XYZ file of C-alpha atoms in Angstrom:
316
model
C 51.429 -6.617 32.150
C 48.198 -4.573 32.173
C 45.962 -5.428 35.093
C 42.957 -6.163 32.908
C 44.789 -9.114 31.346
C 44.755 -10.813 34.747
C 41.171 -9.901 35.554
C 38.663 -7.040 35.472
C 39.732 -3.419 35.601
C 39.689 -1.887 39.096
C 36.680 0.211 40.098
C 37.385 3.479 41.898
C 33.911 4.831 42.705
C 30.766 3.423 44.265
C 28.773 4.666 41.267
C 30.959 2.819 38.776
C 30.773 -0.300 40.909
C 26.966 -0.179 41.114
C 26.759 0.240 37.328
C 28.518 -3.079 36.636
C 26.470 -6.096 35.556
C 25.722 -8.260 38.595
C 23.298 -10.722 36.998
C 25.171 -12.580 34.244
C 27.810 -15.231 34.906
C 30.905 -14.725 32.745
C 32.425 -17.951 31.343
C 35.990 -16.666 31.783
C 35.262 -15.900 35.438
C 33.815 -19.363 36.004
C 36.653 -21.216 34.256
C 39.329 -20.946 37.004
C 36.834 -22.119 39.637
C 35.840 -25.051 37.439
C 39.463 -26.037 36.853
C 40.235 -26.053 40.575
C 37.210 -28.275 41.166
C 38.383 -30.633 38.423
C 41.682 -31.163 40.258
C 39.707 -33.086 42.877
C 38.851 -35.740 40.278
C 42.547 -36.607 40.335
C 42.042 -38.603 43.545
C 40.823 -41.425 41.290
C 44.348 -41.760 39.854
C 46.569 -40.612 42.718
C 44.870 -42.460 45.542
C 45.190 -41.317 49.130
C 47.652 -41.467 52.005
C 47.634 -40.244 55.587
C 50.403 -37.795 54.701
C 48.308 -36.234 51.941
C 45.200 -36.063 54.119
C 47.217 -34.466 56.921
C 48.591 -31.757 54.642
C 45.106 -31.244 53.202
C 43.625 -30.697 56.667
C 46.476 -28.448 57.806
C 46.199 -26.211 54.749
C 42.428 -26.075 55.136
C 42.590 -24.780 58.710
C 45.577 -22.459 58.263
C 44.019 -20.819 55.225
C 40.587 -20.747 56.848
C 42.096 -18.752 59.710
C 43.730 -16.368 57.232
C 40.308 -15.796 55.659
C 38.283 -15.529 58.862
C 40.845 -13.781 61.027
C 42.437 -11.458 58.490
C 40.404 -11.149 55.284
C 37.219 -10.843 57.332
C 37.817 -9.598 60.866
C 40.905 -7.531 60.059
C 40.745 -6.208 56.488
C 36.946 -5.962 56.333
C 36.176 -4.783 59.882
C 39.486 -3.692 61.456
C 38.681 -5.406 64.755
C 42.334 -5.528 65.827
C 45.701 -4.091 64.858
C 48.896 -5.756 63.731
C 52.303 -5.138 62.171
C 52.651 -4.582 58.438
C 54.737 -7.747 58.129
C 52.165 -9.911 59.937
C 49.443 -8.260 57.904
C 51.161 -9.144 54.629
C 51.991 -12.713 55.666
C 48.368 -13.518 56.417
C 47.172 -11.610 53.367
C 49.478 -13.850 51.296
C 48.138 -16.985 52.994
C 44.582 -15.788 52.415
C 45.315 -15.131 48.749
C 46.642 -18.695 48.415
C 43.040 -19.798 49.045
C 42.197 -18.646 45.500
C 39.647 -16.154 46.834
C 41.440 -13.245 45.181
C 43.195 -10.496 47.130
C 42.280 -8.904 50.471
C 41.032 -5.711 48.806
C 38.607 -7.634 46.610
C 37.375 -9.671 49.562
C 36.994 -6.828 52.042
C 35.549 -4.421 49.472
C 32.727 -6.799 48.617
C 32.166 -7.660 52.258
C 31.833 -4.034 53.307
C 29.339 -3.546 50.485
C 27.418 -6.583 51.781
C 27.145 -5.099 55.277
C 25.853 -1.809 53.906
C 23.109 -3.563 51.914
C 22.613 -6.944 53.593
C 19.652 -8.794 52.044
C 18.658 -5.695 50.098
C 18.684 -5.390 46.314
C 22.316 -4.171 45.991
C 23.511 -7.185 48.014
C 24.952 -9.507 45.373
C 24.846 -12.655 47.472
C 21.542 -12.511 49.309
C 19.940 -15.986 49.261
C 16.639 -14.356 50.196
C 16.591 -12.299 47.002
C 18.646 -14.380 44.561
C 18.575 -17.953 45.806
C 21.006 -20.160 47.695
C 23.000 -21.383 44.688
C 23.548 -17.847 43.401
C 24.607 -16.564 46.812
C 26.863 -19.571 47.320
C 28.960 -19.272 44.156
C 27.538 -17.592 41.075
C 27.666 -13.996 42.307
C 31.463 -13.683 42.135
C 31.510 -14.855 38.522
C 29.681 -11.729 37.317
C 31.289 -8.524 36.084
C 30.542 -6.747 39.352
C 31.372 -9.750 41.500
C 34.853 -10.238 40.072
C 35.768 -6.529 40.183
C 37.699 -4.977 43.066
C 35.736 -2.111 44.606
C 38.620 0.161 45.587
C 36.191 2.873 46.670
C 35.167 0.652 49.581
C 38.727 0.171 50.887
C 40.457 3.580 50.844
C 42.135 2.746 54.160
C 44.053 -0.160 52.602
C 44.478 1.141 49.066
C 47.386 3.385 50.066
C 49.625 0.483 51.110
C 51.823 -0.530 48.148
C 52.434 -4.113 49.257
C 48.695 -4.745 49.463
C 48.141 -3.157 46.073
C 50.860 -5.422 44.673
C 49.253 -8.506 46.186
C 45.862 -7.456 44.873
C 47.266 -7.205 41.371
C 49.224 -10.462 41.557
C 46.836 -12.461 43.749
C 47.401 -15.492 41.537
C 51.067 -15.723 42.630
C 50.337 -17.176 46.115
C 47.980 -19.701 44.516
C 50.609 -20.908 42.045
C 53.288 -20.875 44.742
C 51.207 -23.081 47.023
C 50.435 -25.516 44.219
C 54.119 -25.827 43.336
C 55.135 -26.138 46.991
C 52.781 -29.003 47.820
C 53.798 -30.842 44.646
C 57.472 -30.426 45.584
C 56.731 -31.641 49.113
C 55.044 -34.760 47.797
C 57.849 -35.485 45.339
C 60.437 -35.050 48.102
C 58.582 -37.387 50.444
C 58.225 -39.927 47.654
C 62.006 -39.926 47.211
C 63.099 -39.723 50.841
C 60.218 -41.335 52.744
C 58.550 -43.793 50.348
C 56.886 -45.558 53.249
C 54.452 -42.631 53.525
C 52.928 -43.698 50.222
C 52.593 -40.242 48.752
C 53.827 -38.501 45.606
C 53.983 -35.079 44.029
C 50.739 -35.596 42.125
C 48.913 -37.008 45.127
C 50.036 -34.199 47.394
C 49.005 -31.634 44.774
C 45.539 -33.162 44.397
C 44.920 -33.393 48.143
C 47.017 -30.561 49.569
C 45.972 -28.033 46.968
C 42.879 -29.291 45.121
C 40.778 -30.982 47.797
C 41.842 -28.493 50.467
C 41.002 -25.466 48.317
C 37.622 -26.788 47.179
C 36.671 -27.681 50.760
C 37.763 -24.209 51.841
C 35.695 -22.646 49.059
C 32.461 -24.285 50.061
C 32.976 -23.878 53.792
C 33.568 -20.148 53.312
C 30.676 -19.760 50.879
C 28.171 -21.278 53.309
C 28.282 -18.081 55.349
C 26.957 -16.090 52.389
C 24.303 -18.670 51.588
C 23.286 -21.002 54.420
C 23.977 -18.571 57.279
C 21.240 -16.333 55.880
C 18.742 -19.219 55.702
C 19.269 -21.762 58.495
C 19.725 -21.081 62.188
C 18.483 -18.883 65.012
C 18.295 -15.123 65.402
C 19.241 -13.482 68.674
C 19.108 -9.912 67.335
C 16.830 -7.938 65.034
C 19.373 -6.905 62.405
C 17.258 -5.849 59.442
C 18.440 -8.831 57.406
C 18.158 -12.621 57.497
C 21.492 -13.392 59.183
C 21.437 -16.474 61.406
C 23.494 -18.102 64.136
C 24.397 -21.662 63.169
C 26.464 -23.926 65.431
C 27.445 -26.366 62.672
C 28.646 -23.621 60.354
C 30.623 -22.144 63.250
C 32.450 -25.463 63.656
C 33.147 -25.652 59.938
C 34.423 -22.078 59.608
C 36.301 -21.500 62.879
C 33.548 -19.367 64.384
C 32.016 -17.546 61.417
C 28.687 -19.309 61.881
C 27.599 -16.884 64.610
C 26.471 -14.692 61.783
C 23.503 -12.961 63.391
C 25.770 -11.885 66.245
C 28.234 -10.532 63.711
C 25.663 -8.590 61.718
C 24.353 -6.974 64.868
C 27.810 -5.879 66.001
C 30.491 -6.361 63.308
C 33.036 -4.276 65.220
C 34.115 -7.108 67.531
C 36.897 -9.580 66.822
C 34.716 -12.082 68.642
C 31.696 -13.533 66.816
C 30.755 -16.123 69.413
C 29.479 -13.651 71.984
C 29.131 -16.226 74.784
C 31.504 -18.906 76.092
C 29.372 -21.710 74.649
C 29.502 -20.184 71.150
C 32.718 -21.741 69.897
C 34.952 -19.299 68.008
C 38.432 -20.713 67.255
C 39.351 -17.670 65.178
C 38.890 -15.441 68.211
C 40.844 -17.825 70.445
C 43.716 -17.778 67.968
C 43.684 -13.987 67.812
C 43.882 -13.851 71.605
C 46.878 -16.189 71.520
C 48.515 -13.996 68.887
C 47.827 -10.999 71.130
C 49.736 -12.667 73.973
C 52.622 -13.285 71.565
C 52.660 -9.617 70.526
C 51.644 -10.322 66.923
C 48.335 -8.441 67.201
C 46.935 -5.945 69.672
C 43.839 -3.842 70.430
C 41.655 -6.899 69.868
C 38.169 -5.443 70.172
C 35.612 -7.214 72.340
C 31.840 -7.052 72.641
C 30.569 -3.980 74.544
C 28.172 -4.332 77.465
C 25.354 -2.656 75.542
C 25.320 -5.546 73.080
C 24.773 -8.054 75.883
C 22.037 -5.833 77.283
C 20.380 -5.816 73.870
C 20.669 -9.604 73.703
C 18.743 -9.894 76.966
C 16.108 -7.451 75.770
C 15.575 -9.055 72.348
C 14.044 -12.495 71.918
C 13.939 -12.775 68.160
C 12.136 -15.788 66.707
C 13.130 -17.316 63.378
C 10.135 -15.720 61.655
C 10.403 -12.337 63.383
C 10.025 -9.206 61.246
C 13.253 -7.721 59.973
C 13.088 -4.431 61.888
C 16.385 -2.614 62.081
C 17.967 -2.642 65.529
C 18.873 0.664 67.127
């Protein structure tokens, strides 16, 4: 099947990527997102059970880690190393979040860091508004295209190229799996009060929509609300509440100042569950060369006292 039947054609140069329309929402790009949101309405008919809520929460946090730990800190910034098998497993889990493939995600994120809160940045709330930066940007022609020119390091791996092309497969697999789980529990453990439909609505629908909006807050709210430790040349903020919601991604000003660290909570009181999990995986031999925060960054933190309304001067 030609790739363009599943989505936009791939883009292989920065010039071609920049030439794509980034201002108009495409109905066909918005439709899948709308349909996933509509699944949530099913709670009216399926009801709720502790089993369904438990699976919903588990899939939220497991997939959130795949996004924060691998889509973001690994594929986008290469802050640690891992085996090809581990890499693919977490890429698959990340793709099951219905946030497309790791090349799409990391390509756009690298572009964002090059142009943060400048005109080419597609999801700057400063320039385009919170709602646009939260969701609308990835429904445009440019937003839904994979910028292969930004990820030449990953583009040569055939299994990642396959997953990028068939990123819908993990989504469908997860939906079928949670439905089958619910149907099995209904037959073998009726006391749990769940069913295939209920487990699908909660385990896939509610979990995915919650994951969407938690992830999207970093593009939108983390550039509007919070404190700034560093002068980064953009409006990135540190936000404790967003850090709790996203397993540590809320320390966004830290991250924009030094994106090369696997750790985004630079101090012990800045909670960062993604980093803690990566350290555990390092002890288990699943990842290695987990990059920390260099001393010069802490020295800069002591030297800079950036107020919320400080000018956006680029840091050295």
